[in-house]
């Protein structure tokens, strides 16, 4: 059985080539740039006023109060103003171009306009360059403003609009298919027989993918039947990544691994020292990647976050798509059978200047209801059998961490 770290090494050394596509810039939100974007002009494109006030020559008002001639106005979008001469001021609005000759702006609050509007008294001096954003001070034409590999958020969309990058190259999102296996499974809108349960994994995994900005084709429930599995797997293998849940362990009716072999898949691992989720399987066929996740709901959820997310995130162009890790202080003693690294549900909160970790009760790796109370998992190291209250433990924050309320 390999360790979690070894499993990750295998996953990351089997990544196919990332693909690139060009999209309309607004559709790039949440994507990763596959090209560097340059400034197509200086920003600001002219010396720009930061305030509503008067453009002046700082030296003219050194001994303020000083009365100046109002030589005109500069407003945003109102054309380039005429040159300013000594003894003059130009009324100026936020975002408007500074007239040539002026070297500072005094705020309107520090001025008094004469009743006829011909002169303005500047009440206080300003330093040269004050309240002026020089041309190109935020971006110079030709320089890289968004490097390749940068993830696109709202500010990046604004930068693209600023420079007229209407279409941009981003990493393509991998196509993903999901199916779930088990004779006991029925869909959410069906009434299970006494020996049946409703399929929850397919919907949990689809939601986890959705959080990553990915959409999956859900191929349905597959019976524990080798031929049916084979057929469904062939159709799932048309996607870049196939995720299967259930049927991966060593039970009499766990056929997933057999079918992997029937189809000539290269099986890269079949067991990981992780709890929950030991029977996780990873395989590839050429460029296609296949994950066999255990059927127990928490096992499927946790192994997705630990193993599937790092792969899918990288295919999307992200450099470190892993869920954030941090440390916190354990609020209770906890026991475990050693041998596997355990990711156990916790409620983590900030208290008394530190992150506090409350281990949550969970009955088994099937207990998805218990897991709904968690906002993180804490890591129980595989060589330990006891963690003491007050110990500092490693945490893996769940995607809801920052929004979940108690
Ligand atoms: P398996 O990995 O097929 O041995 O399944 C392990 C456990 O997970 C069994 O109790 C299954 O009934 C349960 N299980 C398997 N698939 C699902 C699913 N899609 N939704 C909810 N529970 C499942
Ligand atoms: Mg099963």
Short mmCIF file of C-alpha atoms and ligand atoms in Angstrom, two decimals:
data_model
loop_
_atom_site.label_atom_id
_atom_site.label_comp_id
_atom_site.label_asym_id
_atom_site.label_seq_id
_atom_site.Cartn_x
_atom_site.Cartn_y
_atom_site.Cartn_z
CA UNK A 1 0.00 0.00 0.00
CA UNK A 2 1.45 3.37 -0.98
CA UNK A 3 1.36 6.54 1.10
CA UNK A 4 -0.73 9.61 0.30
CA UNK A 5 2.45 11.43 -0.77
CA UNK A 6 3.50 8.56 -3.08
CA UNK A 7 0.02 8.51 -4.60
CA UNK A 8 0.27 12.24 -5.30
CA UNK A 9 3.69 11.78 -6.92
CA UNK A 10 2.23 9.12 -9.22
CA UNK A 11 -0.76 11.31 -10.08
CA UNK A 12 1.36 14.32 -10.90
CA UNK A 13 3.81 12.35 -13.00
CA UNK A 14 0.97 11.06 -15.19
CA UNK A 15 -0.57 14.34 -16.23
CA UNK A 16 -1.30 14.68 -19.93
CA UNK A 17 -0.41 17.79 -21.93
CA UNK A 18 -2.64 20.73 -21.03
CA UNK A 19 -4.69 22.11 -23.89
CA UNK A 20 -5.36 25.71 -24.77
CA UNK A 21 -8.39 27.49 -26.20
CA UNK A 22 -9.29 31.06 -27.05
CA UNK A 23 -12.38 32.52 -25.38
CA UNK A 24 -14.27 35.79 -25.23
CA UNK A 25 -12.67 37.62 -22.29
CA UNK A 26 -15.71 37.60 -20.00
CA UNK A 27 -15.85 33.82 -20.25
CA UNK A 28 -12.29 33.67 -18.90
CA UNK A 29 -13.50 34.23 -15.31
CA UNK A 30 -12.14 31.45 -13.09
CA UNK A 31 -9.83 30.21 -15.85
CA UNK A 32 -6.04 30.29 -16.04
CA UNK A 33 -4.31 32.38 -18.72
CA UNK A 34 -2.30 30.43 -21.26
CA UNK A 35 -0.69 33.58 -22.67
CA UNK A 36 0.79 36.72 -21.18
CA UNK A 37 -1.27 39.83 -21.80
CA UNK A 38 0.49 43.12 -22.44
CA UNK A 39 -0.60 46.71 -21.97
CA UNK A 40 -1.70 47.95 -25.40
CA UNK A 41 -1.42 51.59 -24.29
CA UNK A 42 -0.15 53.61 -21.36
CA UNK A 43 -2.46 53.69 -18.34
CA UNK A 44 -3.41 56.32 -17.56
CA UNK A 45 -3.13 57.43 -21.20
CA UNK A 46 -2.62 61.09 -20.09
CA UNK A 47 -1.60 62.88 -16.89
CA UNK A 48 -4.81 62.35 -14.90
CA UNK A 49 -6.40 64.29 -12.07
CA UNK A 50 -7.16 62.31 -8.92
CA UNK A 51 -9.57 64.96 -7.60
CA UNK A 52 -12.19 67.53 -8.42
CA UNK A 53 -10.39 70.86 -8.06
CA UNK A 54 -8.07 73.20 -9.95
CA UNK A 55 -5.02 72.33 -12.02
CA UNK A 56 -2.30 74.81 -11.12
CA UNK A 57 1.42 75.49 -11.23
CA UNK A 58 2.58 74.59 -7.71
CA UNK A 59 5.16 77.42 -7.70
CA UNK A 60 2.35 79.97 -8.33
CA UNK A 61 0.61 79.15 -5.05
CA UNK A 62 3.58 78.67 -2.74
CA UNK A 63 2.40 81.72 -0.77
CA UNK A 64 -1.30 80.83 -0.78
CA UNK A 65 -3.87 82.20 -0.44
CA UNK A 66 -3.30 83.30 -4.05
CA UNK A 67 -5.84 84.42 -6.64
CA UNK A 68 -5.54 82.87 -10.11
CA UNK A 69 -7.35 83.46 -13.41
CA UNK A 70 -9.74 80.64 -14.32
CA UNK A 71 -8.54 79.72 -17.79
CA UNK A 72 -11.10 77.05 -18.59
CA UNK A 73 -12.21 73.61 -17.59
CA UNK A 74 -11.05 70.01 -18.08
CA UNK A 75 -13.62 67.29 -17.63
CA UNK A 76 -13.40 63.56 -18.22
CA UNK A 77 -14.08 62.93 -21.89
CA UNK A 78 -14.28 66.65 -22.68
CA UNK A 79 -11.23 66.85 -24.94
CA UNK A 80 -7.63 67.78 -24.15
CA UNK A 81 -7.43 71.15 -22.32
CA UNK A 82 -5.38 74.10 -23.55
CA UNK A 83 -1.93 74.80 -22.13
CA UNK A 84 -1.88 76.52 -18.73
CA UNK A 85 0.20 79.66 -18.23
CA UNK A 86 1.62 81.25 -15.08
CA UNK A 87 -1.08 82.87 -12.95
CA UNK A 88 -3.83 80.61 -14.32
CA UNK A 89 -5.90 77.71 -12.97
CA UNK A 90 -8.12 75.26 -14.86
CA UNK A 91 -11.18 73.78 -13.18
CA UNK A 92 -10.66 70.02 -13.36
CA UNK A 93 -12.70 66.91 -12.57
CA UNK A 94 -11.60 63.51 -11.30
CA UNK A 95 -10.25 61.44 -14.20
CA UNK A 96 -9.79 64.43 -16.52
CA UNK A 97 -6.53 65.23 -18.35
CA UNK A 98 -4.17 67.73 -16.72
CA UNK A 99 -3.45 70.68 -19.02
CA UNK A 100 0.13 70.98 -20.21
CA UNK A 101 2.01 73.43 -18.05
CA UNK A 102 0.16 72.49 -14.85
CA UNK A 103 2.03 70.33 -12.33
CA UNK A 104 -0.45 69.89 -9.44
CA UNK A 105 -4.13 69.81 -8.55
CA UNK A 106 -5.61 71.52 -5.52
CA UNK A 107 -8.86 70.05 -4.16
CA UNK A 108 -11.99 72.14 -4.71
CA UNK A 109 -12.48 72.22 -0.92
CA UNK A 110 -9.28 74.32 -0.64
CA UNK A 111 -10.47 76.97 -3.11
CA UNK A 112 -12.90 79.86 -3.37
CA UNK A 113 -14.38 80.74 -6.75
CA UNK A 114 -15.20 84.45 -7.29
CA UNK A 115 -18.92 85.21 -7.85
CA UNK A 116 -18.32 85.98 -11.55
CA UNK A 117 -16.31 82.77 -12.00
CA UNK A 118 -13.38 84.68 -13.52
CA UNK A 119 -10.90 84.04 -10.71
CA UNK A 120 -10.32 81.45 -8.05
CA UNK A 121 -8.52 81.87 -4.74
CA UNK A 122 -6.38 78.86 -3.87
CA UNK A 123 -6.38 78.75 -0.08
CA UNK A 124 -3.48 76.37 0.54
CA UNK A 125 -0.32 75.48 -1.36
CA UNK A 126 0.20 72.02 -2.93
CA UNK A 127 3.43 70.25 -3.73
CA UNK A 128 4.43 69.73 -7.35
CA UNK A 129 2.98 66.44 -8.76
CA UNK A 130 0.35 66.27 -6.03
CA UNK A 131 -3.00 64.67 -7.01
CA UNK A 132 -1.74 63.78 -10.48
CA UNK A 133 -1.35 60.24 -11.79
CA UNK A 134 1.37 60.52 -14.47
CA UNK A 135 0.83 58.97 -17.89
CA UNK A 136 1.85 55.28 -17.83
CA UNK A 137 2.26 55.24 -14.03
CA UNK A 138 0.00 52.17 -13.71
CA UNK A 139 0.94 50.40 -16.92
CA UNK A 140 3.32 51.18 -19.78
CA UNK A 141 2.45 50.18 -23.35
CA UNK A 142 4.17 46.90 -24.17
CA UNK A 143 4.76 45.66 -20.62
CA UNK A 144 3.22 42.40 -19.39
CA UNK A 145 0.28 43.15 -17.12
CA UNK A 146 -1.08 39.60 -16.68
CA UNK A 147 1.44 36.78 -16.97
CA UNK A 148 0.64 33.37 -18.42
CA UNK A 149 -0.47 31.06 -15.59
CA UNK A 150 -2.35 33.85 -13.81
CA UNK A 151 -5.84 32.93 -12.64
CA UNK A 152 -8.58 35.23 -13.89
CA UNK A 153 -10.81 36.98 -11.36
CA UNK A 154 -12.93 40.13 -11.67
CA UNK A 155 -9.93 42.52 -11.54
CA UNK A 156 -8.25 40.57 -14.36
CA UNK A 157 -11.43 40.87 -16.45
CA UNK A 158 -11.23 44.64 -15.87
CA UNK A 159 -7.59 44.67 -17.02
CA UNK A 160 -8.54 42.77 -20.19
CA UNK A 161 -11.28 45.31 -20.91
CA UNK A 162 -8.87 48.20 -20.16
CA UNK A 163 -6.48 47.03 -22.86
CA UNK A 164 -9.07 45.80 -25.34
CA UNK A 165 -8.12 42.12 -25.05
CA UNK A 166 -11.53 40.93 -26.25
CA UNK A 167 -10.38 37.35 -26.79
CA UNK A 168 -7.81 35.61 -24.63
CA UNK A 169 -6.05 32.24 -24.54
CA UNK A 170 -6.80 30.11 -21.47
CA UNK A 171 -6.22 26.49 -20.51
CA UNK A 172 -9.02 24.26 -21.67
CA UNK A 173 -11.13 22.68 -18.97
CA UNK A 174 -10.87 18.90 -19.07
CA UNK A 175 -14.04 17.02 -19.95
CA UNK A 176 -15.15 14.78 -17.11
CA UNK A 177 -17.56 11.85 -16.92
CA UNK A 178 -18.92 10.28 -13.75
CA UNK A 179 -20.75 7.07 -13.10
CA UNK A 180 -21.50 5.13 -9.99
CA UNK A 181 -21.73 1.38 -9.53
CA UNK A 182 -23.82 -0.88 -7.35
CA UNK A 183 -26.86 -3.16 -7.55
CA UNK A 184 -28.18 -1.51 -4.39
CA UNK A 185 -28.41 1.98 -5.90
CA UNK A 186 -31.48 3.86 -7.11
CA UNK A 187 -31.81 7.51 -8.07
CA UNK A 188 -32.89 10.34 -5.76
CA UNK A 189 -36.37 10.49 -7.24
CA UNK A 190 -37.06 6.79 -6.74
CA UNK A 191 -38.32 4.89 -3.73
CA UNK A 192 -35.65 2.38 -2.67
CA UNK A 193 -36.69 -1.22 -1.97
CA UNK A 194 -35.90 -2.36 1.57
CA UNK A 195 -32.45 -3.56 0.43
CA UNK A 196 -31.64 -0.47 -1.63
CA UNK A 197 -30.24 3.03 -1.02
CA UNK A 198 -30.29 6.21 -3.06
CA UNK A 199 -27.20 7.19 -5.03
CA UNK A 200 -25.64 10.22 -3.39
CA UNK A 201 -22.02 10.02 -4.58
CA UNK A 202 -22.65 11.06 -8.17
CA UNK A 203 -24.32 14.24 -6.95
CA UNK A 204 -21.70 14.97 -4.31
CA UNK A 205 -18.90 14.57 -6.86
CA UNK A 206 -20.72 16.66 -9.46
CA UNK A 207 -21.00 19.43 -6.86
CA UNK A 208 -17.32 19.16 -5.97
CA UNK A 209 -16.51 19.49 -9.66
CA UNK A 210 -18.85 22.44 -9.95
CA UNK A 211 -16.92 24.18 -7.15
CA UNK A 212 -13.86 23.79 -9.36
CA UNK A 213 -15.70 25.33 -12.29
CA UNK A 214 -16.04 21.96 -14.00
CA UNK A 215 -19.10 20.27 -15.36
CA UNK A 216 -19.39 16.52 -15.56
CA UNK A 217 -21.39 14.26 -17.82
CA UNK A 218 -23.24 11.99 -15.46
CA UNK A 219 -23.55 8.58 -17.07
CA UNK A 220 -25.87 7.06 -14.45
CA UNK A 221 -25.85 4.03 -12.20
CA UNK A 222 -24.16 0.89 -13.47
CA UNK A 223 -25.10 -2.52 -12.10
CA UNK A 224 -22.44 -4.82 -10.62
CA UNK A 225 -22.13 -6.58 -13.95
CA UNK A 226 -18.85 -6.93 -15.79
CA UNK A 227 -20.30 -6.45 -19.27
CA UNK A 228 -22.41 -3.44 -18.32
CA UNK A 229 -19.40 -1.90 -16.58
CA UNK A 230 -17.24 -2.51 -19.63
CA UNK A 231 -19.69 -0.78 -21.93
CA UNK A 232 -20.13 2.20 -19.64
CA UNK A 233 -16.40 2.51 -19.10
CA UNK A 234 -15.81 2.62 -22.85
CA UNK A 235 -18.24 5.49 -23.17
CA UNK A 236 -16.71 7.24 -20.12
CA UNK A 237 -13.26 6.92 -21.68
CA UNK A 238 -14.33 9.33 -24.41
CA UNK A 239 -13.78 12.11 -21.84
CA UNK A 240 -10.44 13.38 -20.57
CA UNK A 241 -11.13 12.17 -17.05
CA UNK A 242 -13.48 9.43 -15.87
CA UNK A 243 -14.52 9.19 -12.23
CA UNK A 244 -16.20 6.01 -11.01
CA UNK A 245 -17.44 5.37 -7.48
CA UNK A 246 -18.04 2.03 -5.83
CA UNK A 247 -16.97 -1.45 -6.80
CA UNK A 248 -13.25 -0.79 -6.38
CA UNK A 249 -12.58 -2.89 -3.28
CA UNK A 250 -11.97 -6.60 -3.04
CA UNK A 251 -15.57 -7.75 -2.61
CA UNK A 252 -17.14 -10.57 -4.64
CA UNK A 253 -19.00 -8.04 -6.79
CA UNK A 254 -16.30 -5.36 -7.08
CA UNK A 255 -15.56 -5.60 -10.79
CA UNK A 256 -14.06 -2.22 -11.53
CA UNK A 257 -10.43 -3.34 -11.37
CA UNK A 258 -11.18 -6.45 -13.46
CA UNK A 259 -12.75 -4.32 -16.16
CA UNK A 260 -9.77 -1.93 -16.06
CA UNK A 261 -7.62 -4.96 -16.90
CA UNK A 262 -10.07 -6.24 -19.57
CA UNK A 263 -9.83 -2.84 -21.28
CA UNK A 264 -6.05 -2.73 -21.11
CA UNK A 265 -5.86 0.26 -18.80
CA UNK A 266 -2.53 0.97 -17.18
CA UNK A 267 -3.29 0.65 -13.45
CA UNK A 268 -1.01 2.99 -11.52
CA UNK A 269 -2.19 2.31 -7.97
CA UNK A 270 -4.97 0.36 -6.30
CA UNK A 271 -4.60 1.14 -2.61
CA UNK A 272 -3.52 4.16 -0.63
CA UNK A 273 -2.77 4.42 3.09
CA UNK A 274 -5.52 6.98 3.59
CA UNK A 275 -8.54 6.93 5.85
CA UNK A 276 -11.20 7.10 4.62
CA UNK A 277 -10.56 5.90 1.08
CA UNK A 278 -8.06 3.02 1.12
CA UNK A 279 -9.30 1.25 -2.06
CA UNK A 280 -8.77 4.30 -4.32
CA UNK A 281 -7.68 3.24 -7.81
CA UNK A 282 -5.92 5.35 -10.44
CA UNK A 283 -5.36 4.27 -14.02
CA UNK A 284 -4.71 5.73 -17.42
CA UNK A 285 -5.27 4.83 -21.03
CA UNK A 286 -3.03 7.00 -23.15
CA UNK A 287 -4.00 10.58 -22.36
CA UNK A 288 -7.20 9.59 -20.50
CA UNK A 289 -7.18 9.39 -16.71
CA UNK A 290 -9.49 7.17 -14.69
CA UNK A 291 -10.21 7.38 -10.98
CA UNK A 292 -11.98 4.58 -9.13
CA UNK A 293 -13.14 6.07 -5.85
CA UNK A 294 -14.58 3.99 -2.99
CA UNK A 295 -18.37 3.85 -2.68
CA UNK A 296 -18.66 5.07 0.88
CA UNK A 297 -19.83 8.66 0.65
CA UNK A 298 -17.15 10.31 2.82
CA UNK A 299 -14.45 8.17 1.22
CA UNK A 300 -15.55 9.39 -2.20
CA UNK A 301 -15.69 13.01 -1.05
CA UNK A 302 -12.31 12.98 0.71
CA UNK A 303 -10.45 11.07 -2.01
CA UNK A 304 -11.82 13.49 -4.58
CA UNK A 305 -10.36 16.41 -2.63
CA UNK A 306 -7.04 14.67 -1.94
CA UNK A 307 -6.40 13.02 -5.31
CA UNK A 308 -8.78 14.19 -8.04
CA UNK A 309 -8.68 17.92 -7.33
CA UNK A 310 -4.87 18.23 -7.66
CA UNK A 311 -5.04 16.55 -11.07
CA UNK A 312 -8.06 18.40 -12.47
CA UNK A 313 -6.81 21.74 -11.15
CA UNK A 314 -3.47 21.28 -12.91
CA UNK A 315 -5.18 20.28 -16.15
CA UNK A 316 -7.04 23.60 -15.85
CA UNK A 317 -3.65 25.34 -15.63
CA UNK A 318 -3.56 26.00 -11.89
CA UNK A 319 -0.16 25.76 -10.20
CA UNK A 320 -1.35 24.63 -6.78
CA UNK A 321 -5.01 23.64 -6.87
CA UNK A 322 -4.84 21.75 -3.57
CA UNK A 323 -7.21 22.75 -0.79
CA UNK A 324 -5.50 25.16 1.62
CA UNK A 325 -3.62 23.69 4.58
CA UNK A 326 -2.98 25.30 7.95
CA UNK A 327 -2.45 24.32 11.55
CA UNK A 328 -4.64 24.53 14.60
CA UNK A 329 -4.88 23.44 18.20
CA UNK A 330 -6.85 20.28 18.94
CA UNK A 331 -9.62 20.79 21.50
CA UNK A 332 -10.02 17.11 22.48
CA UNK A 333 -8.07 13.85 22.78
CA UNK A 334 -8.55 11.54 19.77
CA UNK A 335 -7.59 7.91 19.08
CA UNK A 336 -7.01 6.09 15.78
CA UNK A 337 -5.70 2.75 14.61
CA UNK A 338 -2.32 3.65 13.12
CA UNK A 339 -1.24 2.70 9.58
CA UNK A 340 -3.13 5.18 7.40
CA UNK A 341 -3.10 8.98 7.24
CA UNK A 342 -6.58 9.98 8.35
CA UNK A 343 -8.50 13.05 7.17
CA UNK A 344 -11.13 13.45 9.84
CA UNK A 345 -14.02 15.91 10.04
CA UNK A 346 -13.55 18.96 12.24
CA UNK A 347 -15.05 22.31 13.03
CA UNK A 348 -12.29 24.90 12.91
CA UNK A 349 -12.72 28.42 14.22
CA UNK A 350 -10.61 31.40 15.27
CA UNK A 351 -10.65 31.88 19.01
CA UNK A 352 -8.26 33.53 21.48
CA UNK A 353 -5.80 34.47 18.70
CA UNK A 354 -5.52 30.99 17.24
CA UNK A 355 -7.22 28.37 15.10
CA UNK A 356 -9.03 25.85 17.30
CA UNK A 357 -9.92 22.39 16.00
CA UNK A 358 -12.94 20.61 17.35
CA UNK A 359 -12.94 16.97 16.18
CA UNK A 360 -16.45 15.96 15.11
CA UNK A 361 -18.21 12.71 15.83
CA UNK A 362 -18.65 10.51 12.79
CA UNK A 363 -19.87 7.00 12.80
CA UNK A 364 -18.04 5.63 9.75
CA UNK A 365 -16.90 6.59 6.26
CA UNK A 366 -20.56 6.18 5.27
CA UNK A 367 -21.69 8.95 7.63
CA UNK A 368 -22.19 11.80 5.17
CA UNK A 369 -24.72 13.40 7.54
CA UNK A 370 -22.03 13.78 10.22
CA UNK A 371 -19.73 15.32 7.61
CA UNK A 372 -22.15 18.15 6.86
CA UNK A 373 -21.10 19.68 10.21
CA UNK A 374 -17.44 19.94 9.20
CA UNK A 375 -15.69 22.93 7.66
CA UNK A 376 -12.29 21.23 7.54
CA UNK A 377 -10.55 17.94 8.04
CA UNK A 378 -7.66 17.49 10.43
CA UNK A 379 -4.85 15.17 9.56
CA UNK A 380 -4.16 12.27 11.90
CA UNK A 381 -0.61 11.13 11.05
CA UNK A 382 -0.36 7.46 10.10
CA UNK A 383 2.33 6.61 12.67
CA UNK A 384 0.29 7.91 15.62
CA UNK A 385 -2.48 6.22 17.61
CA UNK A 386 -3.33 9.07 19.98
CA UNK A 387 -3.46 12.85 19.65
CA UNK A 388 -3.71 14.91 22.82
CA UNK A 389 -5.90 17.89 23.47
CA UNK A 390 -3.72 20.98 22.95
CA UNK A 391 -1.56 19.38 20.21
CA UNK A 392 -1.09 21.34 17.01
CA UNK A 393 -2.51 19.42 14.05
CA UNK A 394 -2.46 19.97 10.32
CA UNK A 395 -5.72 20.96 8.67
CA UNK A 396 -7.08 20.65 5.16
CA UNK A 397 -9.78 23.28 4.75
CA UNK A 398 -12.90 22.20 2.89
CA UNK A 399 -14.07 24.34 -0.05
CA UNK A 400 -16.88 25.81 2.09
CA UNK A 401 -14.51 26.87 4.87
CA UNK A 402 -14.84 30.62 4.42
CA UNK A 403 -18.59 30.68 3.99
CA UNK A 404 -19.86 27.95 6.29
CA UNK A 405 -21.66 29.17 9.41
CA UNK A 406 -22.40 27.21 12.50
P1 LIG B 1 -18.44 -0.30 -2.59
O1 LIG B 1 -17.26 0.66 -2.70
O2 LIG B 1 -19.10 -0.55 -3.88
O3 LIG B 1 -18.05 -1.53 -1.87
O4 LIG B 1 -19.47 0.47 -1.68
C1 LIG B 1 -19.19 0.80 -0.35
C2 LIG B 1 -20.41 1.36 0.34
O5 LIG B 1 -20.78 2.58 -0.28
C3 LIG B 1 -21.61 0.48 0.27
O6 LIG B 1 -22.31 0.55 1.48
C4 LIG B 1 -22.44 1.07 -0.84
O7 LIG B 1 -23.80 0.80 -0.73
C5 LIG B 1 -22.15 2.53 -0.66
N1 LIG B 1 -22.28 3.24 -1.94
C6 LIG B 1 -21.75 2.85 -3.11
N2 LIG B 1 -22.06 3.71 -4.10
C7 LIG B 1 -22.82 4.67 -3.52
C8 LIG B 1 -23.44 5.84 -4.02
N3 LIG B 1 -23.35 6.17 -5.32
N4 LIG B 1 -24.12 6.62 -3.16
C9 LIG B 1 -24.21 6.29 -1.86
N5 LIG B 1 -23.63 5.19 -1.33
C10 LIG B 1 -22.94 4.38 -2.14
MG1 LIG B 2 -20.57 -1.75 -4.64
#
